[in-house]
Amino acid sequence: MAFFPASLENLIDKFASLPGVGKKSAQRLAFHILALSDAEALSFANAITDAKRSVHRCSICQNLTEGETCAICQSDRRDRSTICVVSEPRDVLSIERGHEYNGTYHVLHGVLSPMSHIGPDDIHIKELLQRVASDEVQEVIMATNPDTEGEATAMYISRLLKPFNIRVTRLAYGIPVGSNLEFADDATLNRALEGRTEM
Amino acid sequence: MAFFPASLENLIDKFASLPGVGKKSAQRLAFHILALSDAEALSFANAITDAKRSVHRCSICQNLTEGETCAICQSDRRDRSTICVVSEPRDVLSIERGHEYNGTYHVLHGVLSPMSHIGPDDIHIKELLQRVASDEVQEVIMATNPDTEGEATAMYISRLLKPFNIRVTRLAYGIPVGSNLEFADDATLNRALEGRTEM
């Protein structure tokens, strides 16, 4: 005998299919939905279909947008001579939060991963090369994650960019600001030593 | 400048409004939705509206159901002379999981809570009294949670049931099966002592 009505079980299953949501949490979320007003529940459902329908990739930088191009690519206050290459849209958010960077972005939507059969044609490398070839680009900053795959992807792309004779840089490695040397891992500490600067 | 398109921000906000989902998790969930196929995203949205539209309360026990009455109230294999009173639909699931109980349920949808202004008229006590008055009920088992509010609610209802001259019982308190005395709190241990049984 099913304990919950079929449509409730179905909603629980949907929530449970989300990353990081277990069966118990999914139940709690589904009960929360049932406790919403009809209008609120409908608005939640519409938010899903609206986002799915409206959001696509910027034709220039591949970041998520509702227009043909994204707000950053459209802005005339951004420096188009510098492109910061990131693997995911959320990484754009992280860098924008610093209010330091004023160039444009290029979102790869993934990293090279032979283990997961993700090759150069599966992420937006070709579009980056096209931008570098056609635009007034002077520097590409590789800002993929500092893990094995992010590292390999940065390395691979930097080699492809060699012929263009532009500056290709990588985010600095080092100890995080405000952290404690005691808790820094060896690899980070070594990189911080290698990259030491004059005071 | 907004970093994400409006419809994506909206979806993130919706997820962030769910209990136990923070801003970061909400972002991850929203990105997951965008990565779904159109059909999968639509099916998620439909699951919300379907559940909200189809699920309502059983006219007898107030448990969640899609029919006029729930499967347990409809079943002729359940003993209608015993009603187990719980505060939430998920508690029915917990008790059913034990495969021990064969009576019916009554779901209060809440507990008495003067702090949150939830009084006797805000939870389904009246419907319980009507069942006890009209049905062949011989025993009501109070299975609200063993916390202050659940306790008070059980006490309140048991007093209302006095005039009906039926058996009113409460789930036993004691040490959980398979646990360790060392980790049992004092209140539980005292209750386990009080409720000790002959071997």
Coordinates of C-alpha atoms in Angstrom, one line a residue:
Chain A
M1 CA 0.0 0.0 0.0
A2 CA 1.4 3.4 -0.9
F3 CA 1.5 5.7 2.1
F4 CA 1.4 8.9 0.1
P5 CA -0.9 9.8 -2.8
A6 CA 0.8 9.1 -6.2
S7 CA 1.2 12.8 -7.1
L8 CA 2.8 13.5 -3.8
E9 CA 5.2 10.5 -4.2
N10 CA 6.0 11.8 -7.7
L11 CA 6.8 15.3 -6.3
I12 CA 9.0 13.7 -3.6
D13 CA 10.8 11.7 -6.3
K14 CA 11.4 14.9 -8.3
F15 CA 13.0 16.7 -5.3
A16 CA 15.0 13.6 -4.4
S17 CA 16.5 13.6 -7.9
L18 CA 18.1 17.0 -7.3
P19 CA 21.8 17.0 -6.3
G20 CA 22.4 16.8 -2.5
V21 CA 18.7 16.2 -1.7
G22 CA 18.0 12.9 0.1
K23 CA 14.6 11.1 0.5
K24 CA 13.9 12.7 3.9
S25 CA 14.7 16.3 2.7
A26 CA 12.7 15.6 -0.5
Q27 CA 9.7 14.7 1.7
R28 CA 10.1 17.9 3.7
L29 CA 10.3 20.0 0.6
A30 CA 7.2 18.3 -1.0
F31 CA 5.2 18.9 2.2
H32 CA 6.3 22.5 2.1
I33 CA 5.0 22.8 -1.4
L34 CA 1.6 21.4 -0.4
A35 CA 1.5 23.9 2.5
L36 CA 2.0 26.8 0.0
S37 CA -1.0 28.7 -1.4
D38 CA -2.2 27.7 -4.8
A39 CA -0.8 30.9 -6.3
E40 CA 2.6 30.4 -4.6
A41 CA 2.8 26.8 -5.8
L42 CA 1.9 27.8 -9.3
S43 CA 4.5 30.6 -9.2
F44 CA 7.2 28.0 -8.1
A45 CA 6.2 25.7 -11.1
N46 CA 6.3 28.7 -13.4
A47 CA 9.7 29.8 -12.2
I48 CA 11.1 26.4 -13.4
T49 CA 9.5 26.5 -16.8
D50 CA 10.3 30.3 -17.2
A51 CA 13.9 29.9 -16.4
K52 CA 14.2 26.8 -18.6
R53 CA 12.6 28.6 -21.5
S54 CA 14.2 32.1 -21.1
V55 CA 17.7 31.3 -20.1
H56 CA 20.3 30.5 -22.8
R57 CA 23.9 31.2 -23.5
C58 CA 25.3 34.6 -24.5
S59 CA 26.3 34.4 -28.2
I60 CA 29.7 36.0 -27.3
C61 CA 30.8 34.7 -23.9
Q62 CA 28.5 31.7 -23.4
N63 CA 27.5 33.0 -19.9
L64 CA 23.8 32.5 -19.1
T65 CA 21.5 35.3 -20.3
E66 CA 17.9 36.0 -21.4
G67 CA 19.0 38.3 -24.3
E68 CA 21.0 37.6 -27.4
T69 CA 24.1 38.7 -25.5
C70 CA 24.7 39.1 -21.7
A71 CA 24.8 42.3 -19.7
I72 CA 28.6 42.2 -19.3
C73 CA 29.2 41.7 -23.1
Q74 CA 26.7 44.5 -23.8
S75 CA 28.2 47.0 -21.3
D76 CA 30.4 49.7 -22.8
R77 CA 32.1 50.1 -19.4
R78 CA 33.8 46.7 -19.7
D79 CA 37.3 46.3 -21.1
R80 CA 37.0 44.0 -24.1
S81 CA 40.7 43.6 -24.4
T82 CA 40.8 41.1 -21.5
I83 CA 38.9 37.8 -21.4
C84 CA 38.7 35.8 -18.1
V85 CA 38.1 32.1 -18.9
V86 CA 36.0 30.2 -16.3
S87 CA 34.5 26.8 -16.3
E88 CA 31.0 27.6 -15.0
P89 CA 28.5 30.5 -14.9
R90 CA 28.7 30.6 -11.1
D91 CA 32.4 31.4 -11.4
V92 CA 31.5 34.6 -13.1
L93 CA 29.5 35.5 -10.0
S94 CA 32.5 34.7 -7.8
I95 CA 34.8 37.0 -9.7
E96 CA 32.3 39.8 -10.1
R97 CA 31.8 39.8 -6.3
G98 CA 35.3 41.1 -5.9
H99 CA 34.5 44.3 -7.9
E100 CA 38.1 44.2 -9.1
Y101 CA 37.9 42.7 -12.6
N102 CA 36.6 44.9 -15.4
G103 CA 37.1 42.8 -18.5
T104 CA 34.8 40.3 -20.1
Y105 CA 34.4 36.6 -19.6
H106 CA 34.3 33.3 -21.5
V107 CA 32.4 30.5 -19.9
L108 CA 33.6 27.0 -21.0
H109 CA 30.6 25.1 -19.4
G110 CA 32.9 22.3 -18.3
V111 CA 36.5 21.3 -18.1
L112 CA 38.4 18.7 -20.1
S113 CA 37.9 15.4 -18.4
P114 CA 39.1 12.2 -20.2
M115 CA 37.6 10.1 -17.4
S116 CA 34.1 11.5 -18.2
H117 CA 34.8 11.6 -21.9
I118 CA 34.7 15.4 -22.1
G119 CA 37.0 16.5 -24.8
P120 CA 37.9 19.9 -26.4
D121 CA 34.8 19.9 -28.6
D122 CA 32.5 19.4 -25.7
I123 CA 33.3 22.7 -24.0
H124 CA 33.3 26.1 -25.6
I125 CA 37.0 26.4 -26.6
K126 CA 36.3 27.0 -30.3
E127 CA 34.2 30.1 -29.5
L128 CA 37.1 31.4 -27.4
L129 CA 39.6 31.0 -30.2
Q130 CA 37.2 32.8 -32.6
R131 CA 36.9 35.7 -30.1
V132 CA 40.6 35.9 -29.7
A133 CA 41.2 35.8 -33.5
S134 CA 38.6 38.4 -34.4
D135 CA 38.5 40.8 -31.4
E136 CA 40.9 43.4 -30.0
V137 CA 41.9 40.9 -27.3
Q138 CA 45.3 41.5 -25.5
E139 CA 45.1 39.2 -22.5
V140 CA 43.3 35.9 -21.6
I141 CA 43.2 35.1 -17.9
M142 CA 42.8 31.4 -17.2
A143 CA 40.5 31.2 -14.1
T144 CA 39.5 27.5 -14.2
N145 CA 39.5 25.8 -10.8
P146 CA 42.9 24.9 -9.2
D147 CA 42.3 21.2 -9.4
T148 CA 43.7 18.6 -11.8
E149 CA 41.1 19.0 -14.5
G150 CA 40.9 22.8 -14.3
E151 CA 44.7 22.9 -14.4
A152 CA 44.8 20.6 -17.5
T153 CA 42.1 22.6 -19.2
A154 CA 44.0 25.9 -18.6
M155 CA 47.2 24.3 -19.9
Y156 CA 45.5 23.0 -23.0
I157 CA 43.9 26.3 -23.9
S158 CA 47.0 28.3 -23.2
R159 CA 48.9 26.2 -25.7
L160 CA 46.1 26.8 -28.3
L161 CA 46.5 30.5 -27.7
K162 CA 50.2 30.6 -28.2
P163 CA 50.0 31.5 -32.0
F164 CA 47.9 34.6 -31.3
N165 CA 50.8 36.3 -29.6
I166 CA 48.7 37.7 -26.7
R167 CA 49.3 37.6 -23.0
V168 CA 47.9 34.4 -21.4
T169 CA 47.9 34.4 -17.6
R170 CA 46.7 32.2 -14.7
L171 CA 45.2 33.2 -11.4
A172 CA 47.8 33.3 -8.7
Y173 CA 48.2 30.5 -6.3
G174 CA 48.9 31.2 -2.7
I175 CA 47.7 31.3 0.9
P176 CA 44.1 32.6 1.2
V177 CA 43.9 36.1 2.7
G178 CA 43.0 36.0 6.4
S179 CA 43.8 32.3 6.7
N180 CA 46.4 30.6 9.0
L181 CA 49.7 29.1 7.7
E182 CA 49.1 26.1 10.0
F183 CA 46.1 25.1 8.0
A184 CA 47.5 25.6 4.5
D185 CA 48.3 22.3 2.7
D186 CA 51.8 21.7 1.5
A187 CA 51.0 22.2 -2.2
T188 CA 49.5 25.6 -1.5
L189 CA 52.3 26.6 0.7
N190 CA 54.9 25.6 -1.9
R191 CA 53.1 27.5 -4.6
A192 CA 52.9 30.5 -2.2
L193 CA 56.7 30.3 -1.8
E194 CA 57.4 30.0 -5.5
G195 CA 55.1 32.9 -6.2
R196 CA 56.6 35.2 -3.5
T197 CA 56.7 38.9 -4.3
E198 CA 59.0 41.8 -3.2
M199 CA 57.7 43.8 -0.2
Chain B
M1 CA 24.4 44.8 -12.4
A2 CA 22.5 41.5 -12.0
F3 CA 24.9 38.6 -12.5
F4 CA 22.3 36.1 -13.5
P5 CA 19.3 36.6 -15.8
A6 CA 16.1 37.6 -14.0
S7 CA 14.3 34.3 -14.5
L8 CA 17.3 32.4 -13.2
E9 CA 17.5 34.7 -10.1
N10 CA 13.8 34.1 -9.6
L11 CA 14.2 30.4 -9.7
I12 CA 17.2 30.6 -7.3
D13 CA 15.0 32.7 -5.0
K14 CA 12.2 30.1 -5.1
F15 CA 14.6 27.3 -4.2
A16 CA 16.1 29.4 -1.4
S17 CA 12.6 29.9 0.0
L18 CA 12.4 26.2 0.7
P19 CA 13.1 25.0 4.3
G20 CA 16.8 24.1 4.8
V21 CA 17.9 25.4 1.4
G22 CA 20.5 28.2 1.6
K23 CA 21.5 30.6 -1.2
K24 CA 24.4 28.4 -2.4
S25 CA 22.3 25.2 -2.5
A26 CA 19.5 27.1 -4.3
Q27 CA 22.0 28.2 -7.0
R28 CA 23.1 24.6 -7.4
L29 CA 19.6 23.3 -7.7
A30 CA 18.6 26.1 -10.2
F31 CA 21.6 25.2 -12.4
H32 CA 20.6 21.6 -12.2
I33 CA 17.2 22.5 -13.5
L34 CA 18.7 24.4 -16.4
A35 CA 20.8 21.4 -17.2
L36 CA 17.7 19.2 -17.5
S37 CA 16.1 18.5 -20.8
D38 CA 13.0 20.6 -21.6
A39 CA 10.8 17.6 -21.0
E40 CA 12.4 16.9 -17.6
A41 CA 12.1 20.5 -16.5
L42 CA 8.4 20.6 -17.6
S43 CA 7.7 17.4 -15.8
F44 CA 9.3 18.8 -12.6
A45 CA 7.0 21.9 -12.9
N46 CA 4.0 19.7 -13.5
A47 CA 4.8 17.6 -10.5
I48 CA 4.4 20.7 -8.3
T49 CA 1.1 21.8 -9.8
D50 CA -0.3 18.2 -10.0
A51 CA 0.5 17.5 -6.4
K52 CA -0.9 20.8 -5.3
R53 CA -4.1 20.3 -7.3
S54 CA -4.7 16.6 -6.6
V55 CA -3.7 16.1 -3.0
H56 CA -6.1 17.0 -0.3
R57 CA -7.2 15.7 3.1
C58 CA -9.1 12.4 3.7
S59 CA -12.6 13.3 4.8
I60 CA -12.4 10.8 7.6
C61 CA -8.8 10.9 9.0
Q62 CA -7.4 14.1 7.5
N63 CA -4.4 12.2 6.1
L64 CA -3.2 13.3 2.6
T65 CA -5.0 11.6 -0.3
E66 CA -6.1 12.1 -3.9
G67 CA -9.5 10.4 -3.4
E68 CA -12.4 11.4 -1.2
T69 CA -11.0 9.1 1.6
C70 CA -7.5 7.7 2.0
A71 CA -6.4 4.1 1.2
I72 CA -6.2 3.2 4.9
C73 CA -9.7 4.5 5.8
Q74 CA -11.0 2.6 2.7
S75 CA -9.3 -0.7 3.5
D76 CA -11.5 -3.3 5.0
R77 CA -8.5 -5.0 6.5
R78 CA -7.9 -2.2 9.0
D79 CA -9.4 -2.3 12.5
R80 CA -11.7 0.7 12.8
S81 CA -12.1 0.4 16.5
T82 CA -8.6 1.9 17.1
I83 CA -7.5 5.4 16.1
C84 CA -3.9 6.5 16.3
V85 CA -3.7 10.3 16.6
V86 CA -0.6 11.8 15.0
S87 CA 0.4 15.4 14.3
E88 CA 1.6 15.2 10.7
P89 CA 1.1 13.0 7.6
R90 CA 4.7 11.9 7.7
D91 CA 4.1 10.4 11.2
V92 CA 1.6 8.0 9.5
L93 CA 4.5 6.8 7.3
S94 CA 6.7 6.3 10.3
I95 CA 4.2 4.1 12.1
E96 CA 3.2 2.2 8.9
R97 CA 6.8 1.4 8.4
G98 CA 6.7 -0.8 11.5
H99 CA 4.1 -3.1 10.0
E100 CA 2.7 -3.6 13.5
Y101 CA -0.3 -1.3 13.7
N102 CA -3.5 -2.3 12.0
G103 CA -5.9 0.4 13.1
T104 CA -6.8 3.7 11.5
Y105 CA -5.3 7.2 11.9
H106 CA -6.3 10.7 12.7
V107 CA -3.9 13.4 11.5
L108 CA -4.2 16.7 13.5
H109 CA -2.0 18.7 11.0
G110 CA -0.3 20.5 13.9
V111 CA -0.1 20.6 17.6
L112 CA -1.4 23.0 20.2
S113 CA 1.1 25.9 20.5
P114 CA 0.1 29.0 22.4
M115 CA 3.4 30.6 21.4
S116 CA 2.5 30.3 17.7
H117 CA -1.2 31.1 18.4
I118 CA -2.3 27.6 17.4
G119 CA -5.4 26.7 19.4
P120 CA -7.7 23.7 19.5
D121 CA -9.8 25.0 16.5
D122 CA -6.6 25.3 14.3
I123 CA -5.9 21.5 14.3
H124 CA -8.4 18.7 13.5
I125 CA -9.5 17.9 17.0
K126 CA -13.2 18.5 16.3
E127 CA -13.2 15.9 13.5
L128 CA -11.6 13.4 15.9
L129 CA -14.3 13.9 18.5
Q130 CA -17.0 13.4 15.8
R131 CA -15.4 10.1 14.8
V132 CA -15.2 8.9 18.4
A133 CA -18.8 9.9 19.0
S134 CA -20.2 8.3 15.9
D135 CA -18.0 5.3 15.2
E136 CA -17.4 2.0 16.8
V137 CA -14.1 3.3 18.4
Q138 CA -12.8 1.5 21.4
E139 CA -9.3 3.0 21.8
V140 CA -7.5 6.2 20.8
I141 CA -3.7 6.0 20.9
M142 CA -2.1 9.4 21.3
A143 CA 1.1 9.3 19.1
T144 CA 2.0 13.0 19.0
N145 CA 5.7 13.8 19.4
P146 CA 7.3 13.3 22.9
D147 CA 8.1 17.1 23.2
T148 CA 6.4 19.8 25.2
E149 CA 3.8 20.7 22.6
G150 CA 3.1 17.1 21.5
E151 CA 2.7 16.2 25.2
A152 CA 0.3 19.1 25.9
T153 CA -1.7 18.3 22.8
A154 CA -2.0 14.6 23.9
M155 CA -3.0 15.6 27.4
Y156 CA -5.6 18.1 26.1
I157 CA -7.3 15.6 23.7
S158 CA -7.3 12.8 26.3
R159 CA -9.2 15.1 28.6
L160 CA -11.8 15.8 25.9
L161 CA -12.1 12.0 25.3
K162 CA -12.9 11.2 28.9
P163 CA -16.7 11.5 28.6
F164 CA -16.7 8.9 25.8
N165 CA -15.6 6.1 28.1
I166 CA -13.1 4.6 25.7
R167 CA -9.5 3.6 26.2
V168 CA -7.1 6.5 25.6
T169 CA -3.4 5.4 25.6
R170 CA -0.1 7.1 24.9
L171 CA 3.0 5.6 23.1
A172 CA 5.4 4.2 25.6
Y173 CA 8.5 6.2 26.6
G174 CA 11.8 4.4 27.1
I175 CA 15.2 3.8 25.8
P176 CA 15.4 3.3 22.0
V177 CA 16.0 -0.3 20.9
G178 CA 19.6 -0.9 20.0
S179 CA 20.8 2.3 21.7
N180 CA 23.3 2.7 24.5
L181 CA 22.3 3.6 28.1
E182 CA 25.3 5.9 28.2
F183 CA 23.8 8.1 25.6
A184 CA 20.2 8.2 26.9
D185 CA 19.2 11.5 28.5
D186 CA 18.1 11.7 32.1
A187 CA 14.4 12.3 31.3
T188 CA 14.3 9.3 29.0
L189 CA 16.1 7.1 31.4
N190 CA 13.7 8.1 34.2
R191 CA 10.7 7.4 32.0
A192 CA 12.2 4.0 31.1
L193 CA 12.5 3.2 34.8
E194 CA 9.0 4.3 35.6
G195 CA 7.6 2.2 32.7
R196 CA 9.7 -0.9 33.5
T197 CA 7.9 -4.2 32.8
E198 CA 8.2 -7.7 34.2
M199 CA 10.5 -10.1 32.4

